Coordinates of C-alpha atoms in Angstrom, one line a residue:
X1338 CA 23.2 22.7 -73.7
X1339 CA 20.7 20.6 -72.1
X1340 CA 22.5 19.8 -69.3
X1341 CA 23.4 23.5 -68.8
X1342 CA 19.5 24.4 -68.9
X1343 CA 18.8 21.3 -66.2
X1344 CA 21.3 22.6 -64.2
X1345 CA 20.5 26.2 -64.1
X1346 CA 17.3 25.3 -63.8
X1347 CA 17.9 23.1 -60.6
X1348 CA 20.0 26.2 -59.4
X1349 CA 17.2 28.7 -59.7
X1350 CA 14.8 26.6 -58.2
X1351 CA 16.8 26.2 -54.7
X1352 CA 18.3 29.6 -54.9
X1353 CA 14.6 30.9 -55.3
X1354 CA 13.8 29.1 -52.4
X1355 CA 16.9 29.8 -50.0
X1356 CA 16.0 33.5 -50.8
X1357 CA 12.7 33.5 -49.3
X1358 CA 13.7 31.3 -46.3
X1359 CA 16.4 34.0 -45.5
X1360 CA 13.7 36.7 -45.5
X1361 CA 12.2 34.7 -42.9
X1362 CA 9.1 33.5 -45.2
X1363 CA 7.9 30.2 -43.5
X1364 CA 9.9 26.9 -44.4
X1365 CA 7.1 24.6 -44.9
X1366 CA 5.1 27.4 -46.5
X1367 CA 8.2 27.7 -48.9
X1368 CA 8.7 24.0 -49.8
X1369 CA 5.5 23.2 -50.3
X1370 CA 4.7 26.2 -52.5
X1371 CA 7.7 26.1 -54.9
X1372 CA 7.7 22.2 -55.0
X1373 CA 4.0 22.2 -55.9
X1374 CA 4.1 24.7 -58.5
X1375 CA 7.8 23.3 -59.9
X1376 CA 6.5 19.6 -60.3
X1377 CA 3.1 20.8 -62.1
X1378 CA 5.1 22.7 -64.6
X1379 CA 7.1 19.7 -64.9
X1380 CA 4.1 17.3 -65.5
X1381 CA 2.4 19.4 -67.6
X1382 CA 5.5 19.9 -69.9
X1383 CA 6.2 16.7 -69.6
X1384 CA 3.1 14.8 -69.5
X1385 CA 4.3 12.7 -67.3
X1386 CA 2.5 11.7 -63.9
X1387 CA 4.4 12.0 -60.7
X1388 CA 2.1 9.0 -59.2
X1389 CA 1.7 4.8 -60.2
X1390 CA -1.7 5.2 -60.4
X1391 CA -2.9 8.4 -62.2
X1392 CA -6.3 10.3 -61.3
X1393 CA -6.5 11.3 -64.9
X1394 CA -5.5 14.8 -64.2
X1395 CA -1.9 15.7 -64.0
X1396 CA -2.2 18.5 -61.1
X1397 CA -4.2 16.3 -59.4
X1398 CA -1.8 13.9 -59.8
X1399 CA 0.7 16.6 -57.8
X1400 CA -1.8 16.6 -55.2
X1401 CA -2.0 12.9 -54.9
X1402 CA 1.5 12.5 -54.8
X1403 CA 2.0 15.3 -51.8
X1404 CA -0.8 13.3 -50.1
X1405 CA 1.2 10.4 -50.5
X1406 CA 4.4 12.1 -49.2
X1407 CA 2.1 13.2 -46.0
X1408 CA 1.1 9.9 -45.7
X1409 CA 4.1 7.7 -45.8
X1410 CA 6.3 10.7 -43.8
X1411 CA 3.7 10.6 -40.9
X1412 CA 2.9 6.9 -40.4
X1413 CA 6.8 6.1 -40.6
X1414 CA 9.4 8.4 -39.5
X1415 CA 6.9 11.4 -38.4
X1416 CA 5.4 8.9 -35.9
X1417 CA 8.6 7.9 -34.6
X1418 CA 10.3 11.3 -34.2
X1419 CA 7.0 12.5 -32.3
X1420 CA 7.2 9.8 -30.3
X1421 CA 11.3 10.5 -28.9
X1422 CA 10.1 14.4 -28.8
X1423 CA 7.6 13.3 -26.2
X1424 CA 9.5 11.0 -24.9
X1425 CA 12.6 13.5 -24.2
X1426 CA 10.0 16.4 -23.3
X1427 CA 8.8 14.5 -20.6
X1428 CA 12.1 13.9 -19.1
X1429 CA 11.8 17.9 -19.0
X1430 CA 8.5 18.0 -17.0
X1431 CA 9.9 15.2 -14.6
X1432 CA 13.4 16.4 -14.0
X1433 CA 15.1 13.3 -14.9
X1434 CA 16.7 15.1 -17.7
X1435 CA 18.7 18.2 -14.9
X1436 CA 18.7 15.3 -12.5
X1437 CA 21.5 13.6 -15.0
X1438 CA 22.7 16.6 -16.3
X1439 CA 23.9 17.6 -12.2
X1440 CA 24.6 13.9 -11.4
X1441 CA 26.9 13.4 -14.6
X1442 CA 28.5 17.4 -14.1
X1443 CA 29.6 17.4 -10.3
X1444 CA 32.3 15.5 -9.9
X1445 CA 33.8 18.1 -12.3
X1446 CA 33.9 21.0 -9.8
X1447 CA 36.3 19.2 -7.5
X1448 CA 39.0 19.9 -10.2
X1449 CA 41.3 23.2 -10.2
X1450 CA 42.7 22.9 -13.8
X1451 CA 40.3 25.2 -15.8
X1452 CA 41.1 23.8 -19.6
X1453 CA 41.0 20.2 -18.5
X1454 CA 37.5 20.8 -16.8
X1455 CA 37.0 22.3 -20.3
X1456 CA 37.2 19.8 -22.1
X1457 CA 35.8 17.4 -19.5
X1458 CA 32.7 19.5 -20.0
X1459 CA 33.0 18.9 -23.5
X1460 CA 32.8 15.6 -23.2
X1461 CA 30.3 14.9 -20.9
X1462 CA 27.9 17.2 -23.1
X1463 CA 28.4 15.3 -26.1
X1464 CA 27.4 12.2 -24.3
X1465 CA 24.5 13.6 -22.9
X1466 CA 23.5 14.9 -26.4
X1467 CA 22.9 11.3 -27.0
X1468 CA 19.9 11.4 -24.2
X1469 CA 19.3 15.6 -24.8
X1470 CA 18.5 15.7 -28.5
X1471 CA 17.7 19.5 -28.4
X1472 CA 20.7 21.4 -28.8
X1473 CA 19.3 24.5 -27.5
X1474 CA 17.5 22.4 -24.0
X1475 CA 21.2 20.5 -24.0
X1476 CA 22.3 24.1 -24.1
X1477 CA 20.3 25.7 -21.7
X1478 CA 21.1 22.3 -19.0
X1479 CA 24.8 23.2 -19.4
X1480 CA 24.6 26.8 -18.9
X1481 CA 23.1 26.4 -15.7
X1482 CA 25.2 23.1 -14.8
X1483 CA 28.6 23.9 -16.0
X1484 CA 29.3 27.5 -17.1
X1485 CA 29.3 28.9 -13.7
X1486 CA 31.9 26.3 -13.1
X1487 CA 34.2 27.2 -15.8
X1488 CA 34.0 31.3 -14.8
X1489 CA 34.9 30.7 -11.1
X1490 CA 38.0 28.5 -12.6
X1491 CA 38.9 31.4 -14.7
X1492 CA 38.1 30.1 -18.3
X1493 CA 37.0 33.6 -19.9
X1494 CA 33.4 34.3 -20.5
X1495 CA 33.1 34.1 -24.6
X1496 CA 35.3 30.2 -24.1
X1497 CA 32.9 29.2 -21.8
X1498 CA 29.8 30.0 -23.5
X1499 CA 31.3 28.9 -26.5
X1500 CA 31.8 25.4 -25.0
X1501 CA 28.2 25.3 -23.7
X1502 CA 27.1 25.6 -27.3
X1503 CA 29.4 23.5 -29.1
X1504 CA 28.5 20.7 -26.6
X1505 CA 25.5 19.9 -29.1
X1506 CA 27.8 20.2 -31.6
X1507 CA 26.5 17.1 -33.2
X1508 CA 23.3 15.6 -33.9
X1509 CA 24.3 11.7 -33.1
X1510 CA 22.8 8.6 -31.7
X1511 CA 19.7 6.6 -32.8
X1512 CA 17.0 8.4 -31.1
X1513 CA 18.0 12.0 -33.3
X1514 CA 15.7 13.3 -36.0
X1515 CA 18.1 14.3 -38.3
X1516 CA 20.3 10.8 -37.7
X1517 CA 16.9 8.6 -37.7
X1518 CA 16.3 10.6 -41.2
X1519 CA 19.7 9.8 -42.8
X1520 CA 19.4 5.9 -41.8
X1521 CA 16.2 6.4 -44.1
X1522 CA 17.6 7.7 -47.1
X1523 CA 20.7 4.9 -46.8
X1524 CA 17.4 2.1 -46.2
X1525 CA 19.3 1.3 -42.7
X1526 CA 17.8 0.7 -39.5
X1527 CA 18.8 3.8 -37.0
X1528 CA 20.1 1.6 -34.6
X1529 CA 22.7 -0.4 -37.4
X1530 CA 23.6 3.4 -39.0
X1531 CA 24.7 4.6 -35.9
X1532 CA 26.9 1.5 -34.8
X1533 CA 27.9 0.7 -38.6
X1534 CA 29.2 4.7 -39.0
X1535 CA 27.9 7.3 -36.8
X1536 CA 29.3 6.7 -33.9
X1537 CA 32.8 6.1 -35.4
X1538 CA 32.7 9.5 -37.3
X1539 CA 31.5 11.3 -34.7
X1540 CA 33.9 9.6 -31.7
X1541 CA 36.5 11.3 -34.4
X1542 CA 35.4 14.4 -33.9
X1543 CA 34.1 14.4 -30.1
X1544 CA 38.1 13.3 -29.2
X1545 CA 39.4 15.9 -31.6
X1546 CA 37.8 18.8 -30.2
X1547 CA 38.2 17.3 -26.8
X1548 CA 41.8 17.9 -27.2
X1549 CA 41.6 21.3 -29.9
X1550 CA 39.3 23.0 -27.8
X1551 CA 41.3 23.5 -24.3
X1552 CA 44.7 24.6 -26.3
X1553 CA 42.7 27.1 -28.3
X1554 CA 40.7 28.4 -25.5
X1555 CA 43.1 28.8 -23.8
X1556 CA 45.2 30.7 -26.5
X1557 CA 42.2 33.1 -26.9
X1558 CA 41.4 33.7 -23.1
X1559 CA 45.5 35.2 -23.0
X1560 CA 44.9 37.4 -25.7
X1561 CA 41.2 38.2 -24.7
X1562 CA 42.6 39.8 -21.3
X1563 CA 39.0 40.4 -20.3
X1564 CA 37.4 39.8 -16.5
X1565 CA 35.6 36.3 -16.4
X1566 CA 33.5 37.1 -13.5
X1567 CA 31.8 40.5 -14.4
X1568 CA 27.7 40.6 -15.4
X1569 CA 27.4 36.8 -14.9
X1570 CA 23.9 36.7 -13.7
X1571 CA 23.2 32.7 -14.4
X1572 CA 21.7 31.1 -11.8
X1573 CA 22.4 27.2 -10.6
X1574 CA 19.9 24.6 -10.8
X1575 CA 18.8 22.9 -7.7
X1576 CA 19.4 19.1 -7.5
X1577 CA 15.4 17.8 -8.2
X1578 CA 14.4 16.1 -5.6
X1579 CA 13.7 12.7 -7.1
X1580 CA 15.1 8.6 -6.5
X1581 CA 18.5 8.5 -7.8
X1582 CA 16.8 5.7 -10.5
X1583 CA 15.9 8.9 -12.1
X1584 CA 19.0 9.9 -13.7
X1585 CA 18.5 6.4 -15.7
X1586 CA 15.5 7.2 -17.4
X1587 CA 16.1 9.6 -20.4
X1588 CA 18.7 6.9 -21.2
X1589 CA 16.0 4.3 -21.8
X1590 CA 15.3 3.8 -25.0
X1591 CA 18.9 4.6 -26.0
X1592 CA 20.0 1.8 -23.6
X1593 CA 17.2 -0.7 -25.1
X1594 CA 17.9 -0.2 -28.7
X1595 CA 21.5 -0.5 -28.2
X1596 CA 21.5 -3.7 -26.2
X1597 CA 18.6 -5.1 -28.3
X1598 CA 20.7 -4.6 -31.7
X1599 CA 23.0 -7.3 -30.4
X1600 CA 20.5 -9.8 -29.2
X1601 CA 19.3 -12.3 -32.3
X1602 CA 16.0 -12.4 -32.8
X1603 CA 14.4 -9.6 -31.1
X1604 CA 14.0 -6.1 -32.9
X1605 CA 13.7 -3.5 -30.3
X1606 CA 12.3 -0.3 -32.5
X1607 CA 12.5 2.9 -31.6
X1608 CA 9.1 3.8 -30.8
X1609 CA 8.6 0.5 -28.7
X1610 CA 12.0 1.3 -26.7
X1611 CA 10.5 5.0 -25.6
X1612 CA 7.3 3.2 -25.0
X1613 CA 9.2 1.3 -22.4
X1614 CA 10.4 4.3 -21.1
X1615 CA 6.9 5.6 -20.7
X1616 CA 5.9 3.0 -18.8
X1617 CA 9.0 2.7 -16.5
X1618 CA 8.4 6.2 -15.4
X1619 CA 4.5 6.9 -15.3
X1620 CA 5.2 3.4 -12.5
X1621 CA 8.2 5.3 -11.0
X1622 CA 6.0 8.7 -10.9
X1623 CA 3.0 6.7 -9.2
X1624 CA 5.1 5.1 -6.7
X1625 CA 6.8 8.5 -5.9
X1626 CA 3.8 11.0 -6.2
X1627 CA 1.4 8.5 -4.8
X1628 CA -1.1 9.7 -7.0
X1629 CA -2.4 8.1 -10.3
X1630 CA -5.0 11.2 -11.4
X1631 CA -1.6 14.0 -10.8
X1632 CA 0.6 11.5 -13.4
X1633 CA -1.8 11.0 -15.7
X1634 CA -2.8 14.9 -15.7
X1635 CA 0.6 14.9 -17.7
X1636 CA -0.1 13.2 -20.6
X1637 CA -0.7 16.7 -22.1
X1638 CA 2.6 17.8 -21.4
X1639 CA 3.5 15.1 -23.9
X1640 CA 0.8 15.2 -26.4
X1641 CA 1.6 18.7 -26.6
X1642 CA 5.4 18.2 -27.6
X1643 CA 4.6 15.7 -30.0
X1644 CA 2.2 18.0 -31.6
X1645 CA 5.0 20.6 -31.9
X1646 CA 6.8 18.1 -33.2
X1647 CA 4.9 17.5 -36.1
X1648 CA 4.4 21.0 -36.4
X1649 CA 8.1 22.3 -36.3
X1650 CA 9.9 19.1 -37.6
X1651 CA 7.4 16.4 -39.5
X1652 CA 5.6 19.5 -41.0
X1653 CA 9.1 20.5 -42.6
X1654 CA 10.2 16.5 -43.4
X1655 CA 7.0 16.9 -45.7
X1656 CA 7.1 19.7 -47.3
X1657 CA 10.9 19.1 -47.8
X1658 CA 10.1 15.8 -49.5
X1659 CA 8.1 17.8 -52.2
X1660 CA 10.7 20.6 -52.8
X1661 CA 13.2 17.4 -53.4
X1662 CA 11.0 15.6 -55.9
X1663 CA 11.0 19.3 -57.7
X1664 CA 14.7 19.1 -57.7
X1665 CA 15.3 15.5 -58.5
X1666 CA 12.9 15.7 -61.6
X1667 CA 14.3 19.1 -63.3
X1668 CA 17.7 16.4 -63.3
X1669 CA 20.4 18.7 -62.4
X1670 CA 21.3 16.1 -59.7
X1671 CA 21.7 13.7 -62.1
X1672 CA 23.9 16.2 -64.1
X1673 CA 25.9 16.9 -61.1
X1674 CA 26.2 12.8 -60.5
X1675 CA 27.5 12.4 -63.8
X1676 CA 29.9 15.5 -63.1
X1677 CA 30.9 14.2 -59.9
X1678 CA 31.5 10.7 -61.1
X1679 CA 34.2 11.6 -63.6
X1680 CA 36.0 13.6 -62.0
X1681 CA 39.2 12.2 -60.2
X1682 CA 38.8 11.7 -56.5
X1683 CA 35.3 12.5 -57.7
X1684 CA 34.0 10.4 -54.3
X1685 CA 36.2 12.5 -52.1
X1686 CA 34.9 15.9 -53.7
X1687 CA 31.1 15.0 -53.5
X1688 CA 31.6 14.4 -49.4
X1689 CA 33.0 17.8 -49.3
X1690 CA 30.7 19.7 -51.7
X1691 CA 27.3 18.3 -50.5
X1692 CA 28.4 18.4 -47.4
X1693 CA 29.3 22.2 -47.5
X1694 CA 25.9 22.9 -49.3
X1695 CA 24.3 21.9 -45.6
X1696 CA 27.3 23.5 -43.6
X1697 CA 26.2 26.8 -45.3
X1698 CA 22.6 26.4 -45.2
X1699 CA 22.0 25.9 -41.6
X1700 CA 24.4 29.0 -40.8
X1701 CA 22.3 31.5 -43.3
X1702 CA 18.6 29.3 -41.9
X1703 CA 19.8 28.7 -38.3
X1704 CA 17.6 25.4 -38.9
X1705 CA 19.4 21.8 -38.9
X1706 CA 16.0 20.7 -40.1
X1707 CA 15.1 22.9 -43.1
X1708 CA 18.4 22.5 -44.5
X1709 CA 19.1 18.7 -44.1
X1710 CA 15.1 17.6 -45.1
X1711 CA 15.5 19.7 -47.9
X1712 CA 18.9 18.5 -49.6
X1713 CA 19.1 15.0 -47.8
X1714 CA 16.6 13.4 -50.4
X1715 CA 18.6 14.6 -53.1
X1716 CA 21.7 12.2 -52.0
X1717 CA 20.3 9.0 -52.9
X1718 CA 20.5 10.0 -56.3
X1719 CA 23.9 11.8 -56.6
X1720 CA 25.1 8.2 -54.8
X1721 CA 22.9 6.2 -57.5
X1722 CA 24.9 8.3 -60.3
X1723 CA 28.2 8.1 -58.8
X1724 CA 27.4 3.8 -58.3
X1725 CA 28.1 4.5 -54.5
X1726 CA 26.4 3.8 -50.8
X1727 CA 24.4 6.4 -50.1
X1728 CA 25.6 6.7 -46.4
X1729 CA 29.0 7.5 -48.2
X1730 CA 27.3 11.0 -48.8
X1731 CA 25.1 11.1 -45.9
X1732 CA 27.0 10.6 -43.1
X1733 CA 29.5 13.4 -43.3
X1734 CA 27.0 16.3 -45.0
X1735 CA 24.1 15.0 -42.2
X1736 CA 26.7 15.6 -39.2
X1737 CA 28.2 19.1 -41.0
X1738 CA 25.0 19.8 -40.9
X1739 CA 24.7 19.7 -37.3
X1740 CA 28.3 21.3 -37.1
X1741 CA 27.4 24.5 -39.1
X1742 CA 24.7 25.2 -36.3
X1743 CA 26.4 26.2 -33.9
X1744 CA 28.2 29.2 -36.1
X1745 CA 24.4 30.4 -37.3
X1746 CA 23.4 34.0 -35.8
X1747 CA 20.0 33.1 -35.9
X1748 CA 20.2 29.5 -34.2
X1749 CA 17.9 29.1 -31.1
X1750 CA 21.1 27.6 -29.5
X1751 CA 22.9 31.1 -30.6
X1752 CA 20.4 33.1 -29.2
X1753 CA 19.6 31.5 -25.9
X1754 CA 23.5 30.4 -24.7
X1755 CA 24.6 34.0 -25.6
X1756 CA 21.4 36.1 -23.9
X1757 CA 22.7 34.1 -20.9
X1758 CA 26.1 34.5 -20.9
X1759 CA 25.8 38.6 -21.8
X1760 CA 28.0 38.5 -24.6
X1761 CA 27.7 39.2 -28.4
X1762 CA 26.4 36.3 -30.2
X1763 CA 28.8 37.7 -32.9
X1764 CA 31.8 37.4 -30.9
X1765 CA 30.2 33.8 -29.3
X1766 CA 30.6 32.8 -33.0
X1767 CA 33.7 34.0 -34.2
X1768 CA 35.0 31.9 -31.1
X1769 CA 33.4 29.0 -32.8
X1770 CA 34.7 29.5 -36.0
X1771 CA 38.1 27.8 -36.3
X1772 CA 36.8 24.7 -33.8
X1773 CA 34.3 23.8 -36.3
X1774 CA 36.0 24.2 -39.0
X1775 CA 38.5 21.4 -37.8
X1776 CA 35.6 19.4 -36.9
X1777 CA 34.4 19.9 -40.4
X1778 CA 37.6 18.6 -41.7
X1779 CA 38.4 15.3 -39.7
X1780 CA 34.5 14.6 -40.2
X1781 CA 35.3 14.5 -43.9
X1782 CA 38.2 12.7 -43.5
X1783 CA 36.9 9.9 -41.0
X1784 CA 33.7 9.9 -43.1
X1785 CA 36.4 8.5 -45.8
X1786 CA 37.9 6.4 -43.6
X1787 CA 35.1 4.5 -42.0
X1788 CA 32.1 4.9 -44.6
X1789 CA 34.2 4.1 -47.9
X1790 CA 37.8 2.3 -47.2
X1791 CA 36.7 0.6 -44.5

């Protein structure tokens, strides 16, 4: 009966809180609020202190314990995901960022078969999304880039917007947020998550929908019967007019920390590899601008981004962190561990389940954030119950995550890619839908292959 309460308890609690996200109530606002007033109900039932070293007042001890969360979230990973934001950003306000995007897209117009420069385009996306973190910037690049390409070849309008989107269809690499945050919960280094699993899970999928994507396109474009060239109003970006070093530069820091992670003895971090970056291009920008007080007038350009950053990301990693605690300490994810645990297959089952709780939450929230800094902290425990890694969890539900974007109304990505493209974001979707869920399957499945047999 216990067990029932914790977990209907635990179910209320997030089901509470999904509510008011849904109804567009603020995220942070949300987490903090419910997390706060769950954890001093807890303490004061309880009488147990959430902190080591007690004030000598159990709400104050809440408050110490969300200023500890603040604390620890800033000067570690909040620091370091401000830092790429500025870092990519800047590429923005340079050009280096459309300068690749072109560079790496034009060969492709020189082809005549429409489906194989589909999934060409596909490809080439994903890798930049390695570089492009923002799905709805990486969206955006390709729209202007590629999609005209893809209409004049006479792939139909809804498969070619469709393809624009799905391009970010994973958050991969070590310089993303969300990626950086699950090598924190498995206590791995980004660099050594994304070469360990990562890349291996998500190379699955990339070359899975690489092939799926053309033959279903294709499929739907016959039975669509619609003109491709009608209402297409996007316009092509120029070429920026910069050194053709430029197109190297928003690969920087992935470049360093991958090279560096084979090299003994030196521990390139994240923050020190976009650092590099920085530096490489302010020097580039001085030699090409020829004038020191115009390149450093930009330095608000990125001071700005990282600000958002800790406003629209950090801000959420925080407050996230607090509705987790709420959860952990009500126990129904310890229930559900022990649930999990003796069930048959019971490792195979958690993948799927807590990776379909994320999968659903960023289509109702349209945020990869809110969902996977809320129930990411949760996994550690589940895998601590089930006496397995926690990246056994964490991979696959942090890249469904990711996945289940792309089929959110509300999604900036959604929004923008669709606006563009004059279509219904509905019908953009619905194109989506069968794609991603056979993404959603072979991640699961490699996830198994690579994370636990391997």
């Amino acid at each position: 009966m216990t067990s029932f309460i914790q977990v209907l308890t635990t179910v209320l609690v997030i089901a509470i809180a999904a509510r008011l996200i849904i109804k567009k109530h603020n995220p942070v606002a949300v987490f903090l609020a419910i997390g706060i007033i769950t954890l001093t109900i807890y303490s004061f039932v309880t009488g147990t202190s959430l902190v080591e070293a007690s004030t000598g007042n159990l709400f104050f001890d809440v408050l110490k314990f969300v200023e500890e969360k603040m604390k620890s979230s800033t000067q570690g990973l909040g620091l370091i995901l401000m830092t790429v934001t500025g870092y990519a950003v800047y590429m923005s306000h340079t050009g280096a960022a459309t300068k690749l995007a072109l560079t790496a897209t034009k060969p492709l117009s020189k082809l005549n078969n429409p489906y194989i420069v589909l999934s060409f385009v596909f490809i080439i996306g994903t890798i930049l999304k390695l570089v492009i973190t923002s799905h709805s910037g990486l969206g955006l690049l390709m729209m202007a880039t590629c999609f005209p390409i893809l209409i004049q070849l006479g792939v139909g309008k809804v498969s070619a917007a469709a393809t624009m989107t799905l391009v970010g269809f994973l958050d991969w690499g070590p310089n993303d947020s969300s990626a950086i945050f699950a090598a924190k919960i498995s206590e791995m280094e980004p660099v050594q998550y994304f070469l360990t699993y990562q890349a291996k899970v998500s190379i699955c999928c990339i070359l899975a929908m690489a092939v799926f994507l053309p033959i279903y396109f294709r499929k739907k474009d016959k039975e669509d019967k619609a003109s491709n060239l009608d209402g297409i109003k996007v316009e092509n970006l120029e070429m920026p007019d910069l050194p053709v070093i430029y197109i190297i530069l928003p690969a920087i820091p992935l470049l360093l920390v991958s090279i560096f992670a084979f090299i003994p003895n030196i521990n390139m971090g994240i923050i020190s590899a976009n650092l590099i970056g920085f530096v490489v291009t302010f020097i580039l920008e001085i030699i090409r601008r020829k004038d020191i007080k115009a390149v450093g007038e930009d330095m608000p350009v990125i001071l700005k981004a990282m600000g958002t950053c800790f406003a629209n990301i950090v801000s959420i990693i925080i407050s996230a962190g607090v509705f987790a605690k709420s959860i952990i300490v009500l126990n129904g994810v310890s229930v559900l561990g022990d649930f999990l645990a003796g069930l048959g297959g019971g490792v195979i089952i958690s993948m799927i389940l807590m990776s379909l709780i994320t999968f659903g939450a960023v289509m109702l929230l349209g945020s990869g954030n809110a969902s996977w800094y809320a129930f990411g902290p949760l996994v550690p425990n589940i895998a601590a119950e089930m006496g397995i890694s926690t990246a056994v969890i964490a991979v696959p539900m942090q890249l469904a995550t990711a996945i289940g974007r792309s089929l959110s109304p509300v999604a900036g990505v959604v929004i923008a890619v669709s606006g563009l493209a004059e279509i219904d974001s509905i019908d953009m979707i619905k194109r989506c839908v069968v794609p991603m869920l056979v993404s959603f399957a072979v991640c699961i499945i490699s996830s198994y292959i690579f994370v636990v047999l391997l």
